[in-house]
mmCIF file of C-alpha atoms in Angstrom:
data_model
loop_
_atom_site.group_PDB
_atom_site.id
_atom_site.type_symbol
_atom_site.label_atom_id
_atom_site.label_comp_id
_atom_site.label_asym_id
_atom_site.label_seq_id
_atom_site.Cartn_x
_atom_site.Cartn_y
_atom_site.Cartn_z
ATOM 1 C CA MET M 1 -0.003 -0.002 0.001
ATOM 2 C CA ASP M 2 1.504 3.328 -1.104
ATOM 3 C CA LEU M 3 0.631 5.892 1.558
ATOM 4 C CA ALA M 4 2.254 8.875 -0.172
ATOM 5 C CA PHE M 5 -0.046 11.209 -2.074
ATOM 6 C CA ASN M 6 0.885 11.802 -5.708
ATOM 7 C CA ALA M 7 1.019 15.252 -7.310
ATOM 8 C CA GLU M 8 -2.622 15.150 -8.402
ATOM 9 C CA GLU M 9 -3.769 14.144 -4.919
ATOM 10 C CA LEU M 10 -1.650 16.846 -3.296
ATOM 11 C CA ALA M 11 -3.244 19.414 -5.605
ATOM 12 C CA PHE M 12 -6.682 18.122 -4.595
ATOM 13 C CA GLN M 13 -5.709 18.359 -0.916
ATOM 14 C CA LYS M 14 -4.666 21.990 -1.394
ATOM 15 C CA GLU M 15 -7.931 22.750 -3.199
ATOM 16 C CA VAL M 16 -9.975 21.273 -0.353
ATOM 17 C CA ARG M 17 -7.916 22.949 2.373
ATOM 18 C CA ASP M 18 -8.027 26.359 0.699
ATOM 19 C CA TRP M 19 -11.784 26.169 0.144
ATOM 20 C CA ILE M 20 -12.527 25.076 3.711
ATOM 21 C CA THR M 21 -10.262 27.837 5.073
ATOM 22 C CA ALA M 22 -12.095 30.425 3.009
ATOM 23 C CA ASN M 23 -15.614 29.156 3.725
ATOM 24 C CA MET M 24 -15.696 27.626 7.210
ATOM 25 C CA PRO M 25 -17.629 30.049 9.471
ATOM 26 C CA PRO M 26 -15.465 30.668 12.556
ATOM 27 C CA GLU M 27 -18.460 30.317 14.868
ATOM 28 C CA VAL M 28 -19.121 26.816 13.460
ATOM 29 C CA ALA M 29 -15.507 25.709 13.980
ATOM 30 C CA GLU M 30 -15.415 27.128 17.502
ATOM 31 C CA GLU M 31 -18.713 25.527 18.525
ATOM 32 C CA SER M 32 -17.472 22.206 17.120
ATOM 33 C CA ARG M 33 -14.161 22.577 18.974
ATOM 34 C CA ARG M 34 -15.917 23.134 22.276
ATOM 35 C CA SER M 35 -18.501 20.411 21.681
ATOM 36 C CA ARG M 36 -18.236 17.136 23.576
ATOM 37 C CA THR M 37 -18.489 15.122 20.340
ATOM 38 C CA SER M 38 -17.825 17.555 17.451
ATOM 39 C CA HIS M 39 -21.606 17.871 17.051
ATOM 40 C CA VAL M 40 -23.133 21.333 16.952
ATOM 41 C CA SER M 41 -26.551 22.966 17.075
ATOM 42 C CA LYS M 42 -28.954 22.545 14.184
ATOM 43 C CA GLU M 43 -28.442 26.181 13.200
ATOM 44 C CA ARG M 44 -24.654 25.793 12.924
ATOM 45 C CA LEU M 45 -24.891 22.390 11.236
ATOM 46 C CA LEU M 46 -27.205 23.641 8.509
ATOM 47 C CA GLN M 47 -25.124 26.801 8.091
ATOM 48 C CA TRP M 48 -22.083 24.675 7.225
ATOM 49 C CA GLN M 49 -23.882 21.891 5.359
ATOM 50 C CA LYS M 50 -25.538 24.369 2.989
ATOM 51 C CA LYS M 51 -22.149 25.820 2.081
ATOM 52 C CA LEU M 52 -20.835 22.331 1.364
ATOM 53 C CA ALA M 53 -23.992 21.508 -0.602
ATOM 54 C CA ASN M 54 -23.580 24.597 -2.783
ATOM 55 C CA ARG M 55 -20.020 23.465 -3.537
ATOM 56 C CA GLY M 56 -21.203 19.912 -4.271
ATOM 57 C CA TRP M 57 -19.182 18.438 -1.388
ATOM 58 C CA LEU M 58 -21.834 17.619 1.183
ATOM 59 C CA CYS M 59 -22.110 13.955 0.134
ATOM 60 C CA PRO M 60 -18.514 12.825 -0.557
ATOM 61 C CA ASN M 61 -19.432 9.114 -0.709
ATOM 62 C CA TRP M 62 -22.251 9.520 -3.226
ATOM 63 C CA PRO M 63 -21.889 8.725 -6.945
ATOM 64 C CA LYS M 64 -22.395 11.557 -9.410
ATOM 65 C CA GLU M 65 -25.751 10.214 -10.607
ATOM 66 C CA TYR M 66 -27.295 11.051 -7.213
ATOM 67 C CA GLY M 67 -25.565 14.413 -6.707
ATOM 68 C CA GLY M 68 -22.230 13.357 -5.223
ATOM 69 C CA PRO M 69 -18.795 14.501 -6.420
ATOM 70 C CA GLY M 70 -17.820 11.035 -7.681
ATOM 71 C CA TRP M 71 -14.561 11.019 -5.733
ATOM 72 C CA ASN M 72 -12.304 7.999 -5.443
ATOM 73 C CA SER M 73 -11.378 6.502 -2.062
ATOM 74 C CA THR M 74 -8.213 8.605 -1.687
ATOM 75 C CA GLN M 75 -10.069 11.839 -2.374
ATOM 76 C CA LYS M 76 -12.719 10.913 0.193
ATOM 77 C CA PHE M 77 -10.041 10.268 2.800
ATOM 78 C CA ILE M 78 -8.284 13.550 2.021
ATOM 79 C CA PHE M 79 -11.585 15.395 2.352
ATOM 80 C CA GLU M 80 -12.286 13.810 5.747
ATOM 81 C CA MET M 81 -8.735 14.602 6.858
ATOM 82 C CA GLU M 82 -9.030 18.280 5.925
ATOM 83 C CA MET M 83 -12.480 18.561 7.511
ATOM 84 C CA ALA M 84 -11.076 17.204 10.772
ATOM 85 C CA ARG M 85 -8.072 19.528 10.552
ATOM 86 C CA ALA M 86 -10.420 22.515 10.248
ATOM 87 C CA ASP M 87 -12.523 21.447 13.275
ATOM 88 C CA SER M 88 -15.528 20.807 11.075
ATOM 89 C CA PRO M 89 -18.493 19.410 12.973
ATOM 90 C CA TYR M 90 -19.731 15.941 12.081
ATOM 91 C CA LEU M 91 -22.119 16.166 9.179
ATOM 92 C CA SER M 92 -25.532 14.498 9.341
ATOM 93 C CA SER M 93 -24.406 10.872 9.036
ATOM 94 C CA PHE M 94 -27.963 9.575 9.443
ATOM 95 C CA SER M 95 -28.927 11.445 6.286
ATOM 96 C CA ILE M 96 -25.803 11.235 4.130
ATOM 97 C CA LYS M 97 -24.110 7.982 5.097
ATOM 98 C CA MET M 98 -26.922 5.769 6.391
ATOM 99 C CA VAL M 99 -30.378 6.219 4.911
ATOM 100 C CA ALA M 100 -29.077 7.474 1.564
ATOM 101 C CA PRO M 101 -27.160 4.269 0.632
ATOM 102 C CA VAL M 102 -30.248 2.216 1.549
ATOM 103 C CA LEU M 103 -32.459 4.342 -0.680
ATOM 104 C CA MET M 104 -29.954 4.123 -3.522
ATOM 105 C CA LYS M 105 -29.899 0.320 -3.348
ATOM 106 C CA TYR M 106 -33.398 -0.638 -2.201
ATOM 107 C CA GLY M 107 -35.596 2.447 -2.548
ATOM 108 C CA SER M 108 -38.194 2.928 -5.269
ATOM 109 C CA ASP M 109 -37.609 5.436 -8.056
ATOM 110 C CA ALA M 110 -40.170 7.718 -6.411
ATOM 111 C CA GLN M 111 -38.363 7.516 -3.048
ATOM 112 C CA LYS M 112 -34.994 8.275 -4.624
ATOM 113 C CA LYS M 113 -36.450 11.248 -6.459
ATOM 114 C CA ARG M 114 -38.235 12.546 -3.334
ATOM 115 C CA TYR M 115 -35.586 12.154 -0.627
ATOM 116 C CA LEU M 116 -32.073 12.119 -2.088
ATOM 117 C CA PRO M 117 -32.111 15.652 -3.611
ATOM 118 C CA LYS M 118 -33.378 17.081 -0.300
ATOM 119 C CA ILE M 119 -30.519 15.392 1.576
ATOM 120 C CA ALA M 120 -27.924 16.539 -0.966
ATOM 121 C CA ALA M 121 -29.182 20.136 -0.672
ATOM 122 C CA ALA M 122 -29.114 20.080 3.173
ATOM 123 C CA GLU M 123 -32.847 20.762 3.215
ATOM 124 C CA GLU M 124 -33.886 17.776 5.355
ATOM 125 C CA LEU M 125 -32.179 16.057 8.289
ATOM 126 C CA TRP M 126 -32.782 12.489 9.464
ATOM 127 C CA CYS M 127 -32.613 10.465 12.655
ATOM 128 C CA GLN M 128 -32.455 6.714 13.233
ATOM 129 C CA GLY M 129 -35.272 4.716 14.862
ATOM 130 C CA TYR M 130 -33.585 1.419 15.728
ATOM 131 C CA SER M 131 -32.982 0.896 19.467
ATOM 132 C CA GLU M 132 -35.807 0.358 21.940
ATOM 133 C CA PRO M 133 -35.895 -0.234 25.694
ATOM 134 C CA GLY M 134 -34.609 -3.795 25.970
ATOM 135 C CA SER M 135 -33.753 -3.991 22.250
ATOM 136 C CA GLY M 136 -30.343 -2.495 21.660
ATOM 137 C CA SER M 137 -27.688 -4.967 20.611
ATOM 138 C CA ASP M 138 -30.463 -7.581 20.285
ATOM 139 C CA LEU M 139 -32.242 -5.459 17.729
ATOM 140 C CA ALA M 140 -34.311 -8.346 16.356
ATOM 141 C CA SER M 141 -36.345 -8.296 19.589
ATOM 142 C CA LEU M 142 -37.848 -4.859 18.803
ATOM 143 C CA ARG M 143 -41.548 -4.456 19.603
ATOM 144 C CA THR M 144 -42.671 -1.190 17.983
ATOM 145 C CA ARG M 145 -45.668 -2.350 15.982
ATOM 146 C CA ALA M 146 -46.921 -1.244 12.552
ATOM 147 C CA GLU M 147 -50.324 -2.511 11.386
ATOM 148 C CA LEU M 148 -51.410 -2.048 7.792
ATOM 149 C CA LYS M 149 -54.833 -0.410 7.610
ATOM 150 C CA GLY M 150 -55.873 0.647 4.147
ATOM 151 C CA GLY M 151 -53.181 2.799 2.599
ATOM 152 C CA HIS M 152 -51.371 3.450 5.895
ATOM 153 C CA TYR M 153 -49.365 1.702 8.552
ATOM 154 C CA VAL M 154 -50.446 2.623 12.075
ATOM 155 C CA VAL M 155 -47.367 2.688 14.300
ATOM 156 C CA ASN M 156 -47.370 2.287 18.087
ATOM 157 C CA GLY M 157 -44.353 1.872 20.340
ATOM 158 C CA GLN M 158 -41.183 3.536 21.568
ATOM 159 C CA LYS M 159 -37.637 4.190 20.382
ATOM 160 C CA ILE M 160 -34.751 5.240 22.618
ATOM 161 C CA TRP M 161 -31.275 6.841 22.344
ATOM 162 C CA THR M 162 -32.509 8.577 19.193
ATOM 163 C CA THR M 163 -29.832 11.139 18.366
ATOM 164 C CA ASN M 164 -31.146 14.507 17.178
ATOM 165 C CA ALA M 165 -34.780 13.373 17.048
ATOM 166 C CA HIS M 166 -35.678 16.728 18.615
ATOM 167 C CA TRP M 167 -34.788 18.554 15.406
ATOM 168 C CA ALA M 168 -34.827 15.884 12.692
ATOM 169 C CA ASP M 169 -37.280 16.232 9.814
ATOM 170 C CA TRP M 170 -37.514 12.489 9.100
ATOM 171 C CA MET M 171 -36.778 9.164 10.778
ATOM 172 C CA PHE M 172 -35.854 5.863 9.152
ATOM 173 C CA CYS M 173 -37.444 3.357 11.473
ATOM 174 C CA LEU M 174 -37.565 -0.394 12.032
ATOM 175 C CA VAL M 175 -41.023 -1.679 12.990
ATOM 176 C CA ARG M 176 -42.551 -5.085 13.552
ATOM 177 C CA THR M 177 -45.126 -6.001 10.924
ATOM 178 C CA SER M 178 -45.353 -9.731 11.668
ATOM 179 C CA ASN M 179 -44.797 -12.177 14.520
ATOM 180 C CA GLU M 180 -44.610 -15.215 12.238
ATOM 181 C CA GLY M 181 -41.401 -17.199 11.797
ATOM 182 C CA LYS M 182 -38.021 -15.922 12.939
ATOM 183 C CA ARG M 183 -37.962 -12.540 14.672
ATOM 184 C CA GLN M 184 -35.826 -11.055 11.884
ATOM 185 C CA GLU M 185 -38.427 -12.017 9.274
ATOM 186 C CA GLY M 186 -41.200 -9.814 10.665
ATOM 187 C CA ILE M 187 -39.472 -6.410 10.518
ATOM 188 C CA SER M 188 -40.118 -3.636 8.006
ATOM 189 C CA PHE M 189 -38.240 -0.416 7.183
ATOM 190 C CA LEU M 190 -40.356 2.755 7.234
ATOM 191 C CA LEU M 191 -39.650 6.417 6.481
ATOM 192 C CA ILE M 192 -41.551 8.566 8.987
ATOM 193 C CA ASP M 193 -42.189 12.299 8.824
ATOM 194 C CA MET M 194 -41.387 13.618 12.321
ATOM 195 C CA LYS M 195 -44.205 16.156 12.051
ATOM 196 C CA THR M 196 -46.820 13.398 11.883
ATOM 197 C CA PRO M 197 -49.457 13.605 14.663
ATOM 198 C CA GLY M 198 -48.923 11.087 17.461
ATOM 199 C CA ILE M 199 -45.106 11.468 17.711
ATOM 200 C CA LYS M 200 -43.741 12.675 21.053
ATOM 201 C CA VAL M 201 -40.037 13.381 21.624
ATOM 202 C CA ASP M 202 -38.589 13.569 25.150
ATOM 203 C CA PRO M 203 -34.947 14.487 25.848
ATOM 204 C CA ILE M 204 -32.478 12.177 27.583
ATOM 205 C CA TYR M 205 -29.755 14.071 29.427
ATOM 206 C CA LEU M 206 -26.402 12.338 29.518
ATOM 207 C CA VAL M 207 -23.725 12.184 32.205
ATOM 208 C CA ASP M 208 -21.559 14.587 30.179
ATOM 209 C CA GLY M 209 -23.593 17.448 31.624
ATOM 210 C CA THR M 210 -25.371 18.746 28.502
ATOM 211 C CA ARG M 211 -28.721 19.467 30.135
ATOM 212 C CA THR M 212 -29.924 22.489 28.180
ATOM 213 C CA PRO M 213 -32.970 21.863 25.959
ATOM 214 C CA MET M 214 -31.332 22.408 22.563
ATOM 215 C CA ARG M 215 -27.808 21.132 23.290
ATOM 216 C CA HIS M 216 -28.659 17.597 24.323
ATOM 217 C CA GLU M 217 -28.114 14.827 21.796
ATOM 218 C CA VAL M 218 -30.325 11.827 22.474
ATOM 219 C CA ASN M 219 -34.037 11.338 23.033
ATOM 220 C CA GLN M 220 -36.780 8.805 23.496
ATOM 221 C CA VAL M 221 -39.535 8.862 20.895
ATOM 222 C CA PHE M 222 -43.093 7.656 21.483
ATOM 223 C CA PHE M 223 -45.505 6.652 18.696
ATOM 224 C CA THR M 224 -49.242 6.664 19.377
ATOM 225 C CA ASP M 225 -51.397 5.687 16.375
ATOM 226 C CA VAL M 226 -48.963 7.344 13.969
ATOM 227 C CA LYS M 227 -50.116 7.018 10.363
ATOM 228 C CA VAL M 228 -47.369 6.298 7.821
ATOM 229 C CA PRO M 229 -48.308 6.003 4.119
ATOM 230 C CA VAL M 230 -47.550 2.551 2.696
ATOM 231 C CA GLU M 231 -45.450 4.188 -0.022
ATOM 232 C CA ASN M 232 -43.026 5.202 2.759
ATOM 233 C CA ARG M 233 -42.020 1.569 3.242
ATOM 234 C CA VAL M 234 -38.610 0.799 1.748
ATOM 235 C CA GLY M 235 -38.538 -2.478 -0.179
ATOM 236 C CA GLU M 236 -40.741 -5.406 0.741
ATOM 237 C CA GLU M 237 -42.793 -5.837 3.886
ATOM 238 C CA ASN M 238 -41.081 -8.031 6.497
ATOM 239 C CA LYS M 239 -37.717 -7.707 4.703
ATOM 240 C CA GLY M 240 -36.503 -4.724 6.718
ATOM 241 C CA TRP M 241 -33.842 -6.773 8.507
ATOM 242 C CA THR M 242 -31.957 -7.104 5.220
ATOM 243 C CA TYR M 243 -31.991 -3.335 4.701
ATOM 244 C CA ALA M 244 -31.107 -2.666 8.340
ATOM 245 C CA LYS M 245 -28.015 -4.895 8.153
ATOM 246 C CA TYR M 246 -26.922 -3.163 4.956
ATOM 247 C CA LEU M 247 -27.310 0.237 6.626
ATOM 248 C CA LEU M 248 -25.344 -0.871 9.720
ATOM 249 C CA GLU M 249 -22.336 -1.631 7.544
ATOM 250 C CA PHE M 250 -22.251 2.055 6.585
ATOM 251 C CA GLU M 251 -22.973 3.236 10.139
ATOM 252 C CA ARG M 252 -20.098 1.206 11.547
ATOM 253 C CA GLY M 253 -17.591 2.141 8.876
ATOM 254 C CA GLY M 254 -18.804 5.541 7.763
ATOM 255 C CA GLN M 255 -17.374 7.948 10.321
ATOM 256 C CA ALA M 256 -13.735 8.257 9.156
ATOM 257 C CA PHE M 257 -12.220 7.722 12.603
ATOM 258 C CA GLY M 258 -8.588 8.133 11.530
ATOM 259 C CA PRO M 259 -8.594 11.861 10.733
ATOM 260 C CA ARG M 260 -10.603 12.688 13.882
ATOM 261 C CA LEU M 261 -8.292 10.561 16.032
ATOM 262 C CA ARG M 262 -5.277 12.249 14.471
ATOM 263 C CA LYS M 263 -6.713 15.670 15.289
ATOM 264 C CA ALA M 264 -7.522 14.631 18.870
ATOM 265 C CA PHE M 265 -3.988 13.284 19.256
ATOM 266 C CA ARG M 266 -2.531 16.629 18.156
ATOM 267 C CA HIS M 267 -4.670 18.428 20.717
ATOM 268 C CA LEU M 268 -3.562 15.925 23.351
ATOM 269 C CA LYS M 269 0.083 16.679 22.593
ATOM 270 C CA GLU M 270 -0.606 20.408 22.885
ATOM 271 C CA LEU M 271 -2.345 19.794 26.201
ATOM 272 C CA ALA M 272 0.654 17.856 27.534
ATOM 273 C CA HIS M 273 2.920 20.830 26.742
ATOM 274 C CA THR M 274 0.792 23.147 28.909
ATOM 275 C CA GLN M 275 0.301 20.849 31.915
ATOM 276 C CA LEU M 276 3.076 20.636 34.487
ATOM 277 C CA ASP M 277 4.508 17.516 36.111
ATOM 278 C CA ALA M 278 6.933 18.239 38.991
ATOM 279 C CA GLY M 279 7.566 21.701 37.570
ATOM 280 C CA ALA M 280 8.279 20.504 34.012
ATOM 281 C CA PRO M 281 5.913 20.052 31.069
ATOM 282 C CA LEU M 282 4.122 16.707 31.180
ATOM 283 C CA SER M 283 5.285 16.097 27.600
ATOM 284 C CA GLU M 284 8.842 15.591 28.932
ATOM 285 C CA ASN M 285 7.847 12.799 31.319
ATOM 286 C CA ARG M 286 9.297 9.474 30.131
ATOM 287 C CA ASN M 287 6.276 7.369 31.131
ATOM 288 C CA TRP M 288 3.924 9.821 29.451
ATOM 289 C CA ARG M 289 5.946 9.732 26.223
ATOM 290 C CA GLU M 290 5.738 5.926 26.204
ATOM 291 C CA LYS M 291 1.961 6.095 26.559
ATOM 292 C CA MET M 292 1.717 8.616 23.741
ATOM 293 C CA ALA M 293 3.913 6.499 21.462
ATOM 294 C CA ALA M 294 1.749 3.427 22.094
ATOM 295 C CA LEU M 295 -1.413 5.455 21.411
ATOM 296 C CA GLU M 296 -0.013 6.848 18.170
ATOM 297 C CA MET M 297 0.721 3.321 16.943
ATOM 298 C CA GLU M 298 -2.865 2.332 17.659
ATOM 299 C CA ILE M 299 -4.087 5.342 15.677
ATOM 300 C CA ASP M 300 -1.815 4.288 12.815
ATOM 301 C CA ALA M 301 -3.402 0.824 12.869
ATOM 302 C CA VAL M 302 -6.928 2.283 12.810
ATOM 303 C CA GLU M 303 -5.964 4.450 9.868
ATOM 304 C CA MET M 304 -4.552 1.483 7.941
ATOM 305 C CA ASN M 305 -7.762 -0.498 8.441
ATOM 306 C CA GLU M 306 -9.781 2.513 7.402
ATOM 307 C CA LEU M 307 -7.795 2.905 4.199
ATOM 308 C CA MET M 308 -8.486 -0.763 3.395
ATOM 309 C CA PHE M 309 -12.171 -0.070 4.083
ATOM 310 C CA TYR M 310 -12.175 2.817 1.607
ATOM 311 C CA SER M 311 -10.280 0.730 -0.953
ATOM 312 C CA SER M 312 -12.925 -2.005 -0.792
ATOM 313 C CA MET M 313 -15.662 0.557 -1.403
ATOM 314 C CA LYS M 314 -13.730 1.944 -4.387
ATOM 315 C CA THR M 315 -14.503 -1.244 -6.333
ATOM 316 C CA GLY M 316 -18.196 -1.073 -5.391
ATOM 317 C CA ASP M 317 -18.018 -3.728 -2.689
ATOM 318 C CA ASN M 318 -20.126 -3.549 0.472
ATOM 319 C CA PRO M 319 -18.144 -2.602 3.609
ATOM 320 C CA GLY M 320 -18.935 -6.005 5.163
ATOM 321 C CA THR M 321 -16.929 -7.205 8.158
ATOM 322 C CA GLN M 322 -14.264 -4.545 7.578
ATOM 323 C CA ALA M 323 -16.818 -2.034 8.868
ATOM 324 C CA SER M 324 -16.934 -3.905 12.199
ATOM 325 C CA ILE M 325 -13.159 -3.672 12.563
ATOM 326 C CA VAL M 326 -13.144 0.059 11.795
ATOM 327 C CA LYS M 327 -16.006 0.808 14.180
ATOM 328 C CA MET M 328 -14.701 -1.354 17.030
ATOM 329 C CA ARG M 329 -11.103 -0.131 16.994
ATOM 330 C CA GLY M 330 -11.938 3.449 16.076
ATOM 331 C CA THR M 331 -14.214 3.898 19.080
ATOM 332 C CA GLU M 332 -11.943 2.012 21.484
ATOM 333 C CA VAL M 333 -8.885 4.062 20.538
ATOM 334 C CA GLY M 334 -10.990 7.222 20.715
ATOM 335 C CA GLN M 335 -11.812 6.376 24.330
ATOM 336 C CA LYS M 336 -8.106 5.950 25.070
ATOM 337 C CA VAL M 337 -7.464 9.494 23.816
ATOM 338 C CA THR M 338 -10.038 10.912 26.240
ATOM 339 C CA GLU M 339 -8.643 8.778 29.088
ATOM 340 C CA LEU M 340 -5.148 10.187 28.573
ATOM 341 C CA ALA M 341 -6.563 13.711 28.373
ATOM 342 C CA VAL M 342 -8.175 13.260 31.811
ATOM 343 C CA GLU M 343 -4.866 11.947 33.133
ATOM 344 C CA ALA M 344 -3.029 14.938 31.647
ATOM 345 C CA VAL M 345 -5.144 17.652 33.306
ATOM 346 C CA GLY M 346 -5.498 15.909 36.683
ATOM 347 C CA TRP M 347 -7.451 17.957 39.210
ATOM 348 C CA TYR M 348 -8.154 20.628 36.603
ATOM 349 C CA GLY M 349 -10.448 18.142 34.920
ATOM 350 C CA THR M 350 -12.878 18.045 37.850
ATOM 351 C CA PRO M 351 -16.154 17.479 36.041
ATOM 352 C CA PHE M 352 -18.427 20.353 35.133
ATOM 353 C CA THR M 353 -16.735 23.047 37.204
ATOM 354 C CA GLU M 354 -17.538 25.563 34.475
ATOM 355 C CA LEU M 355 -19.712 24.349 31.648
ATOM 356 C CA ARG M 356 -19.379 27.084 29.087
ATOM 357 C CA ASN M 357 -21.129 27.877 25.851
ATOM 358 C CA TYR M 358 -18.898 27.898 22.786
ATOM 359 C CA ASP M 359 -18.882 31.735 22.751
ATOM 360 C CA SER M 360 -18.142 32.244 26.464
ATOM 361 C CA ASN M 361 -15.214 34.473 27.426
ATOM 362 C CA VAL M 362 -14.757 32.755 30.805
ATOM 363 C CA VAL M 363 -11.318 31.145 31.013
ATOM 364 C CA PRO M 364 -11.280 27.989 33.183
ATOM 365 C CA VAL M 365 -8.714 27.300 35.872
ATOM 366 C CA GLY M 366 -5.923 25.148 34.463
ATOM 367 C CA GLY M 367 -5.810 26.508 30.929
ATOM 368 C CA GLU M 368 -7.900 26.708 27.786
ATOM 369 C CA TYR M 369 -10.232 23.768 27.036
ATOM 370 C CA VAL M 370 -9.428 21.769 30.202
ATOM 371 C CA ASP M 371 -13.062 22.068 31.282
ATOM 372 C CA ASP M 372 -14.056 20.062 28.194
ATOM 373 C CA VAL M 373 -11.857 17.089 29.064
ATOM 374 C CA SER M 374 -14.120 15.300 31.543
ATOM 375 C CA PRO M 375 -17.353 15.871 29.589
ATOM 376 C CA ARG M 376 -15.662 14.445 26.491
ATOM 377 C CA TYR M 377 -14.464 11.453 28.488
ATOM 378 C CA PHE M 378 -17.941 10.712 29.861
ATOM 379 C CA ASN M 379 -19.663 11.269 26.517
ATOM 380 C CA THR M 380 -17.257 8.939 24.731
ATOM 381 C CA ARG M 381 -18.231 6.012 26.972
ATOM 382 C CA LYS M 382 -21.216 5.463 24.688
ATOM 383 C CA THR M 383 -19.233 5.064 21.462
ATOM 384 C CA THR M 384 -18.325 1.412 22.103
ATOM 385 C CA ILE M 385 -22.022 0.656 22.630
ATOM 386 C CA TYR M 386 -23.992 2.425 19.903
ATOM 387 C CA GLY M 387 -24.000 1.074 16.366
ATOM 388 C CA GLY M 388 -23.274 -2.384 17.729
ATOM 389 C CA SER M 389 -21.226 -2.763 20.899
ATOM 390 C CA SER M 390 -17.585 -3.860 20.776
ATOM 391 C CA GLU M 391 -18.676 -7.214 22.195
ATOM 392 C CA VAL M 392 -21.140 -7.637 19.327
ATOM 393 C CA GLN M 393 -18.489 -6.627 16.779
ATOM 394 C CA ARG M 394 -16.089 -9.245 18.140
ATOM 395 C CA ASN M 395 -18.800 -11.882 17.796
ATOM 396 C CA VAL M 396 -19.448 -10.765 14.209
ATOM 397 C CA LEU M 397 -15.740 -10.997 13.363
ATOM 398 C CA ALA M 398 -15.284 -14.337 15.109
ATOM 399 C CA LYS M 399 -18.152 -15.837 13.122
ATOM 400 C CA ALA M 400 -17.621 -14.222 9.732
ATOM 401 C CA MET M 401 -13.825 -14.126 9.542
ATOM 402 C CA LEU M 402 -12.649 -16.939 11.818
ATOM 403 C CA GLY M 403 -15.541 -19.361 11.407
ATOM 404 C CA LEU M 404 -16.005 -19.745 15.165
#
């Protein structure tokens, strides 16, 4: 594998970097930098996504026929790398990297024509209706029910841990349409307008301290006699498990962990230069340097796996089990970065001493950004659970790759 960019790729990198530098709103970058997870408010997200959409860069993984730039795998990686370098917030993965590939492969012509242009223009945002109380990793046990009555499904039930449901326009949702046969055989895949009567969204406040109404991330969603037109079903009835598994391959491998880990590692090195250990910078401590070297090697390994993931997609292959490797190791190494950050700031990382808005001029004790360290650490605990826990990923790999 040749990891050096050629002249054409370096020119592309400069083009992307120069454009992002000229067009990234400083308030978006700063809010992303101070965010616990590089997520921002809906206002800031749409502000940035519309700029990318106007440039034709909002959907880097899409083929040209659906409004994407038609980039190869190296160009996609360079784009993700430059976005991370510029402190870009995460784009709407539910819209761009999850529901869109499902619609491209399994959606009707009418669904493709209705939904994909709106996503590509940053006019509609999506959320994911998968997990339920008691049905997380064991997703096939979901109980939210959809009964076909005339030209509509009537949906009743509950979803939980639904990220950004409080401001999403649409939800792609798994529902049970049959109890016959295996549990996986009675699930359907619906597209639900979040403005439909009967939908109630309640916030869930996490241990990271984000308790303000519009800055929380996850929610629980209740459906009471919600009518969903039958034409909003993707593919065949009771075949939703097939579409859900296809989508999960993109969810698990679609976040480009390497560039974000590389950026977090750079910030960690800067942090170690400002924190003192026995009167000297922590970065000079021999034990600390060994920990940093070991962490950097793990980031290198994640990046190599990610490049293989992108290479497989270049030929049109599904992500498959490679997505499980990327997701599992990317999230686990990401947690190690936050753990070392907490170790670096010590007492200055006492949780939530001064939770600031991104535009606050209050400087915390212990230096700039130290008050974000503990909230980031606590928030990142969830990453090895959502999208399929690390334990589930190891089972997937053991079965599919090792035949165990």
